[in-house]
Amino acid sequence: MRRSEIQFKNGSILRKEMLEELYGYPRAALESYYASFGDGILYGLSWKEEAVGRHFICPGALKFRGEIYFQREPLWVEGYFQDHKDQRLETDRKYRLFFLPGMEGEESGRKVARLELTLIQSDRLQEAMEKGYYYSYVSVDGEKGLMPVEDRNGLYGLYAGTGRYGYRLPLLELEKLTPILEKKTDKHCLDYEILGYLYSGDPAPTELIALYVHEYLAQEGRAGEADAGRPRALLEEFRKAAKGLESRQVRVVEMEREREDVRVDAVEEIAGQGVL
């Protein structure tokens, strides 16, 4: 990695083209860095409760259809919809939160594309899935405000990823499994790898999760690969695997015990037949 410095000599004249190049350099560098990533959260944009009825989406960046969008300030979600005339939260209702393409804005004299947080109900779900990014599924409680709930039909909050799958599982869902992995007395080597990612606040690569599930299936004597093409199915498989995958050393000891039990049973059976 190299660091470039720009120096101006005394008396030099800055042309408009030079200023435009300086303005666009940080974005160009970021786009180059994330060029191999699929769509999804690049960093940040986590859901945070600061007080009862006050939930925020933290600053971060989202890649959507090849473009990178930034949220530079925390977004108070309940307050955001209170200010929207066209979108109102109704108590005891459930909504899916999408980032959808909105009206173009202007920043430093340039047109800027925007994504707007939007409330989506079931009748508009298919259209929203085709046009936007599925951020969260929430229920409205009069006192508690918006509370995330699980969507059994789809997985929201996917992170951008590289490689074969182009996505990573939501950090919020993976962090729920941290206590399960921590409490295992005989951890598999993959447990340590995944915990390392979670401790750093970064979702583990999908390839690593798929390998983890594959190891569990092999341990249980079940042929097949993890269904990494469907994020919801992969998360469910990983939840089961996180509870059941054992270290190879523990597995070898168990297999040796099983073989010893079989040998003892065979000796007892032969002895009972009067062969010995």
PDB file of C-alpha atoms in Angstrom:
ATOM      1  CA  MET A   1       0.000   0.000   0.000  1.00  0.00           C
ATOM      2  CA  ARG A   2       1.328   3.396  -0.991  1.00  0.00           C
ATOM      3  CA  ARG A   3       0.402   6.828   0.287  1.00  0.00           C
ATOM      4  CA  SER A   4       0.200   9.650  -2.228  1.00  0.00           C
ATOM      5  CA  GLU A   5       0.749  13.259  -1.233  1.00  0.00           C
ATOM      6  CA  ILE A   6      -0.311  16.259  -3.278  1.00  0.00           C
ATOM      7  CA  GLN A   7       1.874  19.363  -3.051  1.00  0.00           C
ATOM      8  CA  PHE A   8       1.206  22.783  -4.540  1.00  0.00           C
ATOM      9  CA  LYS A   9       3.997  25.202  -5.301  1.00  0.00           C
ATOM     10  CA  ASN A  10       3.699  28.870  -4.428  1.00  0.00           C
ATOM     11  CA  GLY A  11       2.010  30.781  -7.205  1.00  0.00           C
ATOM     12  CA  SER A  12       0.549  27.700  -8.917  1.00  0.00           C
ATOM     13  CA  ILE A  13      -2.958  28.020 -10.356  1.00  0.00           C
ATOM     14  CA  LEU A  14      -5.611  25.397  -9.575  1.00  0.00           C
ATOM     15  CA  ARG A  15      -7.798  24.614 -12.550  1.00  0.00           C
ATOM     16  CA  LYS A  16     -11.397  23.434 -12.209  1.00  0.00           C
ATOM     17  CA  GLU A  17     -10.402  20.009 -13.548  1.00  0.00           C
ATOM     18  CA  MET A  18      -7.748  19.668 -10.829  1.00  0.00           C
ATOM     19  CA  LEU A  19     -10.245  20.454  -8.077  1.00  0.00           C
ATOM     20  CA  GLU A  20     -12.764  17.978  -9.511  1.00  0.00           C
ATOM     21  CA  GLU A  21     -10.089  15.298  -9.555  1.00  0.00           C
ATOM     22  CA  LEU A  22      -9.235  15.982  -5.907  1.00  0.00           C
ATOM     23  CA  TYR A  23     -12.923  15.909  -4.985  1.00  0.00           C
ATOM     24  CA  GLY A  24     -13.461  12.521  -6.583  1.00  0.00           C
ATOM     25  CA  TYR A  25     -10.250  10.820  -5.473  1.00  0.00           C
ATOM     26  CA  PRO A  26     -11.451   9.430  -2.096  1.00  0.00           C
ATOM     27  CA  ARG A  27     -14.595   7.951  -3.660  1.00  0.00           C
ATOM     28  CA  ALA A  28     -12.627   6.494  -6.571  1.00  0.00           C
ATOM     29  CA  ALA A  29     -10.174   4.871  -4.164  1.00  0.00           C
ATOM     30  CA  LEU A  30     -13.007   3.381  -2.112  1.00  0.00           C
ATOM     31  CA  GLU A  31     -14.829   2.113  -5.187  1.00  0.00           C
ATOM     32  CA  SER A  32     -11.614   0.483  -6.365  1.00  0.00           C
ATOM     33  CA  TYR A  33     -11.099  -1.196  -2.982  1.00  0.00           C
ATOM     34  CA  TYR A  34     -14.657  -2.606  -2.905  1.00  0.00           C
ATOM     35  CA  ALA A  35     -14.866  -3.360  -6.638  1.00  0.00           C
ATOM     36  CA  SER A  36     -14.881  -7.140  -6.072  1.00  0.00           C
ATOM     37  CA  PHE A  37     -17.605  -6.992  -3.401  1.00  0.00           C
ATOM     38  CA  GLY A  38     -21.225  -7.821  -4.077  1.00  0.00           C
ATOM     39  CA  ASP A  39     -24.149  -5.694  -2.902  1.00  0.00           C
ATOM     40  CA  GLY A  40     -24.751  -5.250   0.826  1.00  0.00           C
ATOM     41  CA  ILE A  41     -23.437  -3.429   3.882  1.00  0.00           C
ATOM     42  CA  LEU A  42     -19.745  -2.602   3.588  1.00  0.00           C
ATOM     43  CA  TYR A  43     -19.358  -1.359   7.153  1.00  0.00           C
ATOM     44  CA  GLY A  44     -21.459   0.199   9.906  1.00  0.00           C
ATOM     45  CA  LEU A  45     -25.228   0.727   9.470  1.00  0.00           C
ATOM     46  CA  SER A  46     -25.856  -1.295  12.625  1.00  0.00           C
ATOM     47  CA  TRP A  47     -29.120  -1.031  14.569  1.00  0.00           C
ATOM     48  CA  LYS A  48     -28.711   0.615  17.969  1.00  0.00           C
ATOM     49  CA  GLU A  49     -31.130   1.382  20.809  1.00  0.00           C
ATOM     50  CA  GLU A  50     -30.114   4.521  22.706  1.00  0.00           C
ATOM     51  CA  ALA A  51     -33.253   4.758  24.839  1.00  0.00           C
ATOM     52  CA  VAL A  52     -36.774   3.340  24.987  1.00  0.00           C
ATOM     53  CA  GLY A  53     -38.458   4.247  21.715  1.00  0.00           C
ATOM     54  CA  ARG A  54     -35.278   5.701  20.196  1.00  0.00           C
ATOM     55  CA  HIS A  55     -33.556   3.474  17.680  1.00  0.00           C
ATOM     56  CA  PHE A  56     -30.743   4.585  15.405  1.00  0.00           C
ATOM     57  CA  ILE A  57     -29.079   3.305  12.262  1.00  0.00           C
ATOM     58  CA  CYS A  58     -25.390   4.036  12.755  1.00  0.00           C
ATOM     59  CA  PRO A  59     -23.174   5.684  10.132  1.00  0.00           C
ATOM     60  CA  GLY A  60     -21.805   3.369   7.477  1.00  0.00           C
ATOM     61  CA  ALA A  61     -21.724   2.481   3.813  1.00  0.00           C
ATOM     62  CA  LEU A  62     -23.903   0.330   1.573  1.00  0.00           C
ATOM     63  CA  LYS A  63     -23.104  -1.033  -1.855  1.00  0.00           C
ATOM     64  CA  PHE A  64     -26.189  -1.276  -4.028  1.00  0.00           C
ATOM     65  CA  ARG A  65     -26.181  -2.181  -7.706  1.00  0.00           C
ATOM     66  CA  GLY A  66     -22.520  -1.373  -7.977  1.00  0.00           C
ATOM     67  CA  GLU A  67     -22.763   2.080  -6.380  1.00  0.00           C
ATOM     68  CA  ILE A  68     -21.560   2.972  -2.872  1.00  0.00           C
ATOM     69  CA  TYR A  69     -23.864   5.046  -0.665  1.00  0.00           C
ATOM     70  CA  PHE A  70     -22.776   6.651   2.592  1.00  0.00           C
ATOM     71  CA  GLN A  71     -24.658   7.546   5.747  1.00  0.00           C
ATOM     72  CA  ARG A  72     -22.477  10.001   7.600  1.00  0.00           C
ATOM     73  CA  GLU A  73     -24.709  10.751  10.599  1.00  0.00           C
ATOM     74  CA  PRO A  74     -26.766   8.493  12.899  1.00  0.00           C
ATOM     75  CA  LEU A  75     -30.367   8.197  11.698  1.00  0.00           C
ATOM     76  CA  TRP A  76     -33.093   8.270  14.365  1.00  0.00           C
ATOM     77  CA  VAL A  77     -35.594   5.902  12.765  1.00  0.00           C
ATOM     78  CA  GLU A  78     -38.758   6.798  14.712  1.00  0.00           C
ATOM     79  CA  GLY A  79     -38.056  10.499  14.233  1.00  0.00           C
ATOM     80  CA  TYR A  80     -37.376   9.978  10.532  1.00  0.00           C
ATOM     81  CA  PHE A  81     -40.860   8.569   9.948  1.00  0.00           C
ATOM     82  CA  GLN A  82     -42.509  11.170  12.190  1.00  0.00           C
ATOM     83  CA  ASP A  83     -41.233  13.800   9.746  1.00  0.00           C
ATOM     84  CA  HIS A  84     -42.479  11.912   6.680  1.00  0.00           C
ATOM     85  CA  LYS A  85     -45.997  12.872   5.605  1.00  0.00           C
ATOM     86  CA  ASP A  86     -46.316   9.906   3.251  1.00  0.00           C
ATOM     87  CA  GLN A  87     -45.127   7.280   5.765  1.00  0.00           C
ATOM     88  CA  ARG A  88     -46.554   6.877   9.236  1.00  0.00           C
ATOM     89  CA  LEU A  89     -45.881   4.188  11.807  1.00  0.00           C
ATOM     90  CA  GLU A  90     -48.999   2.476  13.148  1.00  0.00           C
ATOM     91  CA  THR A  91     -48.896   0.646  16.481  1.00  0.00           C
ATOM     92  CA  ASP A  92     -49.105  -3.149  16.457  1.00  0.00           C
ATOM     93  CA  ARG A  93     -48.130  -3.360  12.810  1.00  0.00           C
ATOM     94  CA  LYS A  94     -45.132  -4.981  11.167  1.00  0.00           C
ATOM     95  CA  TYR A  95     -43.051  -3.338   8.472  1.00  0.00           C
ATOM     96  CA  ARG A  96     -40.075  -4.248   6.367  1.00  0.00           C
ATOM     97  CA  LEU A  97     -37.484  -1.492   6.146  1.00  0.00           C
ATOM     98  CA  PHE A  98     -35.939  -1.026   2.711  1.00  0.00           C
ATOM     99  CA  PHE A  99     -33.443   1.392   1.280  1.00  0.00           C
ATOM    100  CA  LEU A 100     -35.003   2.384  -2.047  1.00  0.00           C
ATOM    101  CA  PRO A 101     -33.734   4.748  -4.755  1.00  0.00           C
ATOM    102  CA  GLY A 102     -35.031   8.268  -4.049  1.00  0.00           C
ATOM    103  CA  MET A 103     -34.866  11.734  -5.533  1.00  0.00           C
ATOM    104  CA  GLU A 104     -31.476  13.001  -6.644  1.00  0.00           C
ATOM    105  CA  GLY A 105     -29.906  15.619  -4.405  1.00  0.00           C
ATOM    106  CA  GLU A 106     -27.087  18.093  -4.782  1.00  0.00           C
ATOM    107  CA  GLU A 107     -23.772  18.165  -2.936  1.00  0.00           C
ATOM    108  CA  SER A 108     -21.020  20.694  -3.608  1.00  0.00           C
ATOM    109  CA  GLY A 109     -22.637  21.570  -6.910  1.00  0.00           C
ATOM    110  CA  ARG A 110     -22.871  17.931  -8.030  1.00  0.00           C
ATOM    111  CA  LYS A 111     -25.923  15.731  -8.475  1.00  0.00           C
ATOM    112  CA  VAL A 112     -25.939  12.897  -5.966  1.00  0.00           C
ATOM    113  CA  ALA A 113     -28.059   9.740  -6.099  1.00  0.00           C
ATOM    114  CA  ARG A 114     -29.798   8.871  -2.847  1.00  0.00           C
ATOM    115  CA  LEU A 115     -31.340   5.869  -1.130  1.00  0.00           C
ATOM    116  CA  GLU A 116     -34.290   6.542   1.170  1.00  0.00           C
ATOM    117  CA  LEU A 117     -35.386   4.437   4.126  1.00  0.00           C
ATOM    118  CA  THR A 118     -38.900   3.238   3.305  1.00  0.00           C
ATOM    119  CA  LEU A 119     -41.663   1.343   5.121  1.00  0.00           C
ATOM    120  CA  ILE A 120     -42.869  -1.640   3.115  1.00  0.00           C
ATOM    121  CA  GLN A 121     -45.913  -3.809   3.767  1.00  0.00           C
ATOM    122  CA  SER A 122     -46.704  -7.201   2.266  1.00  0.00           C
ATOM    123  CA  ASP A 123     -48.567  -5.902  -0.780  1.00  0.00           C
ATOM    124  CA  ARG A 124     -45.446  -4.034  -1.959  1.00  0.00           C
ATOM    125  CA  LEU A 125     -42.834  -6.573  -0.876  1.00  0.00           C
ATOM    126  CA  GLN A 126     -42.123  -8.130  -4.266  1.00  0.00           C
ATOM    127  CA  GLU A 127     -41.630  -4.742  -5.902  1.00  0.00           C
ATOM    128  CA  ALA A 128     -39.345  -3.606  -3.079  1.00  0.00           C
ATOM    129  CA  MET A 129     -37.257  -6.781  -3.295  1.00  0.00           C
ATOM    130  CA  GLU A 130     -36.634  -6.065  -6.972  1.00  0.00           C
ATOM    131  CA  LYS A 131     -35.780  -2.388  -6.537  1.00  0.00           C
ATOM    132  CA  GLY A 132     -34.136  -1.968  -3.139  1.00  0.00           C
ATOM    133  CA  TYR A 133     -32.032  -3.295  -0.282  1.00  0.00           C
ATOM    134  CA  TYR A 134     -33.826  -5.183   2.523  1.00  0.00           C
ATOM    135  CA  TYR A 135     -32.472  -3.687   5.754  1.00  0.00           C
ATOM    136  CA  SER A 136     -34.716  -4.967   8.566  1.00  0.00           C
ATOM    137  CA  TYR A 137     -38.087  -6.384   9.629  1.00  0.00           C
ATOM    138  CA  VAL A 138     -39.695  -4.591  12.577  1.00  0.00           C
ATOM    139  CA  SER A 139     -42.825  -4.506  14.676  1.00  0.00           C
ATOM    140  CA  VAL A 140     -44.225  -1.276  16.115  1.00  0.00           C
ATOM    141  CA  ASP A 141     -44.727  -1.114  19.871  1.00  0.00           C
ATOM    142  CA  GLY A 142     -46.323   2.026  21.252  1.00  0.00           C
ATOM    143  CA  GLU A 143     -43.794   2.396  24.067  1.00  0.00           C
ATOM    144  CA  LYS A 144     -40.726   0.588  22.724  1.00  0.00           C
ATOM    145  CA  GLY A 145     -40.892   1.982  19.208  1.00  0.00           C
ATOM    146  CA  LEU A 146     -39.507  -0.237  16.450  1.00  0.00           C
ATOM    147  CA  MET A 147     -38.335  -3.686  17.484  1.00  0.00           C
ATOM    148  CA  PRO A 148     -36.559  -6.028  15.017  1.00  0.00           C
ATOM    149  CA  VAL A 149     -38.288  -9.371  14.486  1.00  0.00           C
ATOM    150  CA  GLU A 150     -37.218 -12.462  12.570  1.00  0.00           C
ATOM    151  CA  ASP A 151     -38.413 -12.919   9.020  1.00  0.00           C
ATOM    152  CA  ARG A 152     -38.831 -16.624   8.345  1.00  0.00           C
ATOM    153  CA  ASN A 153     -39.241 -16.078   4.614  1.00  0.00           C
ATOM    154  CA  GLY A 154     -36.132 -14.043   3.896  1.00  0.00           C
ATOM    155  CA  LEU A 155     -32.926 -12.791   5.435  1.00  0.00           C
ATOM    156  CA  TYR A 156     -32.356  -9.067   5.799  1.00  0.00           C
ATOM    157  CA  GLY A 157     -29.299  -6.965   6.615  1.00  0.00           C
ATOM    158  CA  LEU A 158     -26.889  -8.914   4.407  1.00  0.00           C
ATOM    159  CA  TYR A 159     -23.301  -7.689   4.257  1.00  0.00           C
ATOM    160  CA  ALA A 160     -21.352  -7.369   1.035  1.00  0.00           C
ATOM    161  CA  GLY A 161     -18.810 -10.083   0.387  1.00  0.00           C
ATOM    162  CA  THR A 162     -16.291 -11.299  -2.130  1.00  0.00           C
ATOM    163  CA  GLY A 163     -15.639 -14.653  -3.689  1.00  0.00           C
ATOM    164  CA  ARG A 164     -18.074 -17.309  -4.778  1.00  0.00           C
ATOM    165  CA  TYR A 165     -21.176 -16.014  -3.006  1.00  0.00           C
ATOM    166  CA  GLY A 166     -20.800 -12.234  -2.938  1.00  0.00           C
ATOM    167  CA  TYR A 167     -22.521 -11.793   0.435  1.00  0.00           C
ATOM    168  CA  ARG A 168     -21.934 -12.332   4.153  1.00  0.00           C
ATOM    169  CA  LEU A 169     -24.505 -13.223   6.792  1.00  0.00           C
ATOM    170  CA  PRO A 170     -25.829 -10.368   8.969  1.00  0.00           C
ATOM    171  CA  LEU A 171     -23.490  -9.512  11.833  1.00  0.00           C
ATOM    172  CA  LEU A 172     -26.434  -9.125  14.235  1.00  0.00           C
ATOM    173  CA  GLU A 173     -27.548 -12.724  13.639  1.00  0.00           C
ATOM    174  CA  LEU A 174     -24.032 -14.130  13.901  1.00  0.00           C
ATOM    175  CA  GLU A 175     -23.356 -12.260  17.155  1.00  0.00           C
ATOM    176  CA  LYS A 176     -26.342 -14.051  18.728  1.00  0.00           C
ATOM    177  CA  LEU A 177     -24.373 -17.286  18.367  1.00  0.00           C
ATOM    178  CA  THR A 178     -21.239 -15.931  20.067  1.00  0.00           C
ATOM    179  CA  PRO A 179     -22.207 -17.204  23.565  1.00  0.00           C
ATOM    180  CA  ILE A 180     -22.850 -20.690  22.159  1.00  0.00           C
ATOM    181  CA  LEU A 181     -19.423 -20.818  20.541  1.00  0.00           C
ATOM    182  CA  GLU A 182     -17.736 -19.382  23.641  1.00  0.00           C
ATOM    183  CA  LYS A 183     -19.275 -21.938  26.018  1.00  0.00           C
ATOM    184  CA  LYS A 184     -18.115 -24.975  24.062  1.00  0.00           C
ATOM    185  CA  THR A 185     -15.490 -26.747  26.187  1.00  0.00           C
ATOM    186  CA  ASP A 186     -13.863 -28.534  23.244  1.00  0.00           C
ATOM    187  CA  LYS A 187     -13.843 -26.032  20.430  1.00  0.00           C
ATOM    188  CA  HIS A 188     -13.262 -26.940  16.818  1.00  0.00           C
ATOM    189  CA  CYS A 189     -10.499 -24.976  15.084  1.00  0.00           C
ATOM    190  CA  LEU A 190     -13.204 -23.295  12.975  1.00  0.00           C
ATOM    191  CA  ASP A 191     -14.873 -22.025  16.167  1.00  0.00           C
ATOM    192  CA  TYR A 192     -11.778 -19.953  16.905  1.00  0.00           C
ATOM    193  CA  GLU A 193     -11.696 -18.563  13.366  1.00  0.00           C
ATOM    194  CA  ILE A 194     -15.320 -17.459  13.434  1.00  0.00           C
ATOM    195  CA  LEU A 195     -15.025 -15.976  16.928  1.00  0.00           C
ATOM    196  CA  GLY A 196     -12.042 -13.975  15.712  1.00  0.00           C
ATOM    197  CA  TYR A 197     -14.207 -12.331  13.062  1.00  0.00           C
ATOM    198  CA  LEU A 198     -17.050 -11.667  15.491  1.00  0.00           C
ATOM    199  CA  TYR A 199     -14.766 -10.128  18.108  1.00  0.00           C
ATOM    200  CA  SER A 200     -13.498  -7.716  15.475  1.00  0.00           C
ATOM    201  CA  GLY A 201     -17.070  -6.737  14.534  1.00  0.00           C
ATOM    202  CA  ASP A 202     -16.807  -8.283  11.090  1.00  0.00           C
ATOM    203  CA  PRO A 203     -19.093 -11.006   9.649  1.00  0.00           C
ATOM    204  CA  ALA A 204     -17.241 -14.182   8.781  1.00  0.00           C
ATOM    205  CA  PRO A 205     -16.834 -14.944   5.051  1.00  0.00           C
ATOM    206  CA  THR A 206     -19.631 -17.066   3.646  1.00  0.00           C
ATOM    207  CA  GLU A 207     -17.083 -19.633   2.448  1.00  0.00           C
ATOM    208  CA  LEU A 208     -15.968 -20.132   6.076  1.00  0.00           C
ATOM    209  CA  ILE A 209     -19.556 -20.538   7.297  1.00  0.00           C
ATOM    210  CA  ALA A 210     -20.253 -23.040   4.512  1.00  0.00           C
ATOM    211  CA  LEU A 211     -17.109 -25.002   5.451  1.00  0.00           C
ATOM    212  CA  TYR A 212     -18.222 -25.016   9.102  1.00  0.00           C
ATOM    213  CA  VAL A 213     -21.612 -26.490   8.158  1.00  0.00           C
ATOM    214  CA  HIS A 214     -19.927 -29.014   5.861  1.00  0.00           C
ATOM    215  CA  GLU A 215     -17.705 -30.194   8.738  1.00  0.00           C
ATOM    216  CA  TYR A 216     -20.768 -30.626  10.939  1.00  0.00           C
ATOM    217  CA  LEU A 217     -22.653 -32.598   8.284  1.00  0.00           C
ATOM    218  CA  ALA A 218     -19.637 -34.870   7.794  1.00  0.00           C
ATOM    219  CA  GLN A 219     -19.383 -35.395  11.551  1.00  0.00           C
ATOM    220  CA  GLU A 220     -23.031 -36.449  11.646  1.00  0.00           C
ATOM    221  CA  GLY A 221     -22.568 -38.808   8.715  1.00  0.00           C
ATOM    222  CA  ARG A 222     -24.773 -36.749   6.434  1.00  0.00           C
ATOM    223  CA  ALA A 223     -23.601 -36.298   2.872  1.00  0.00           C
ATOM    224  CA  GLY A 224     -24.015 -32.978   1.101  1.00  0.00           C
ATOM    225  CA  GLU A 225     -22.894 -29.393   1.066  1.00  0.00           C
ATOM    226  CA  ALA A 226     -24.179 -26.322   2.896  1.00  0.00           C
ATOM    227  CA  ASP A 227     -26.936 -24.520   1.006  1.00  0.00           C
ATOM    228  CA  ALA A 228     -24.976 -21.284   0.690  1.00  0.00           C
ATOM    229  CA  GLY A 229     -27.083 -20.135  -2.249  1.00  0.00           C
ATOM    230  CA  ARG A 230     -29.941 -19.340   0.141  1.00  0.00           C
ATOM    231  CA  PRO A 231     -28.816 -17.101   3.032  1.00  0.00           C
ATOM    232  CA  ARG A 232     -31.775 -17.934   5.307  1.00  0.00           C
ATOM    233  CA  ALA A 233     -31.205 -21.682   4.899  1.00  0.00           C
ATOM    234  CA  LEU A 234     -27.473 -21.279   5.491  1.00  0.00           C
ATOM    235  CA  LEU A 235     -28.080 -19.351   8.717  1.00  0.00           C
ATOM    236  CA  GLU A 236     -30.436 -22.061  10.015  1.00  0.00           C
ATOM    237  CA  GLU A 237     -27.869 -24.767   9.196  1.00  0.00           C
ATOM    238  CA  PHE A 238     -25.113 -22.781  10.870  1.00  0.00           C
ATOM    239  CA  ARG A 239     -27.211 -22.378  14.041  1.00  0.00           C
ATOM    240  CA  LYS A 240     -27.484 -26.157  14.328  1.00  0.00           C
ATOM    241  CA  ALA A 241     -23.831 -26.682  13.499  1.00  0.00           C
ATOM    242  CA  ALA A 242     -22.653 -24.118  16.074  1.00  0.00           C
ATOM    243  CA  LYS A 243     -24.239 -26.215  18.834  1.00  0.00           C
ATOM    244  CA  GLY A 244     -23.113 -29.595  17.576  1.00  0.00           C
ATOM    245  CA  LEU A 245     -19.726 -29.359  15.865  1.00  0.00           C
ATOM    246  CA  GLU A 246     -17.021 -30.971  17.995  1.00  0.00           C
ATOM    247  CA  SER A 247     -13.264 -30.729  17.834  1.00  0.00           C
ATOM    248  CA  ARG A 248     -11.574 -33.425  15.791  1.00  0.00           C
ATOM    249  CA  GLN A 249      -9.689 -34.635  18.870  1.00  0.00           C
ATOM    250  CA  VAL A 250     -12.933 -35.195  20.786  1.00  0.00           C
ATOM    251  CA  ARG A 251     -14.419 -36.963  17.783  1.00  0.00           C
ATOM    252  CA  VAL A 252     -11.416 -39.303  17.483  1.00  0.00           C
ATOM    253  CA  VAL A 253     -11.651 -40.242  21.180  1.00  0.00           C
ATOM    254  CA  GLU A 254     -15.357 -40.994  20.787  1.00  0.00           C
ATOM    255  CA  MET A 255     -14.704 -43.167  17.726  1.00  0.00           C
ATOM    256  CA  GLU A 256     -11.997 -45.082  19.611  1.00  0.00           C
ATOM    257  CA  ARG A 257     -14.420 -45.644  22.496  1.00  0.00           C
ATOM    258  CA  GLU A 258     -17.055 -46.893  20.065  1.00  0.00           C
ATOM    259  CA  ARG A 259     -14.566 -49.328  18.501  1.00  0.00           C
ATOM    260  CA  GLU A 260     -13.506 -50.533  21.973  1.00  0.00           C
ATOM    261  CA  ASP A 261     -17.137 -51.105  22.934  1.00  0.00           C
ATOM    262  CA  VAL A 262     -17.677 -53.117  19.759  1.00  0.00           C
ATOM    263  CA  ARG A 263     -14.543 -55.193  20.489  1.00  0.00           C
ATOM    264  CA  VAL A 264     -15.666 -55.907  24.071  1.00  0.00           C
ATOM    265  CA  ASP A 265     -19.144 -56.912  22.876  1.00  0.00           C
ATOM    266  CA  ALA A 266     -17.585 -59.262  20.317  1.00  0.00           C
ATOM    267  CA  VAL A 267     -15.318 -60.882  22.944  1.00  0.00           C
ATOM    268  CA  GLU A 268     -18.267 -61.365  25.318  1.00  0.00           C
ATOM    269  CA  GLU A 269     -20.354 -62.877  22.545  1.00  0.00           C
ATOM    270  CA  ILE A 270     -17.595 -65.318  21.583  1.00  0.00           C
ATOM    271  CA  ALA A 271     -17.020 -66.238  25.223  1.00  0.00           C
ATOM    272  CA  GLY A 272     -20.718 -66.935  25.624  1.00  0.00           C
ATOM    273  CA  GLN A 273     -20.534 -69.389  22.730  1.00  0.00           C
ATOM    274  CA  GLY A 274     -17.752 -71.281  24.495  1.00  0.00           C
ATOM    275  CA  VAL A 275     -15.194 -70.581  21.814  1.00  0.00           C
ATOM    276  CA  LEU A 276     -12.582 -69.117  24.122  1.00  0.00           C
TER     277      LEU A 276
END
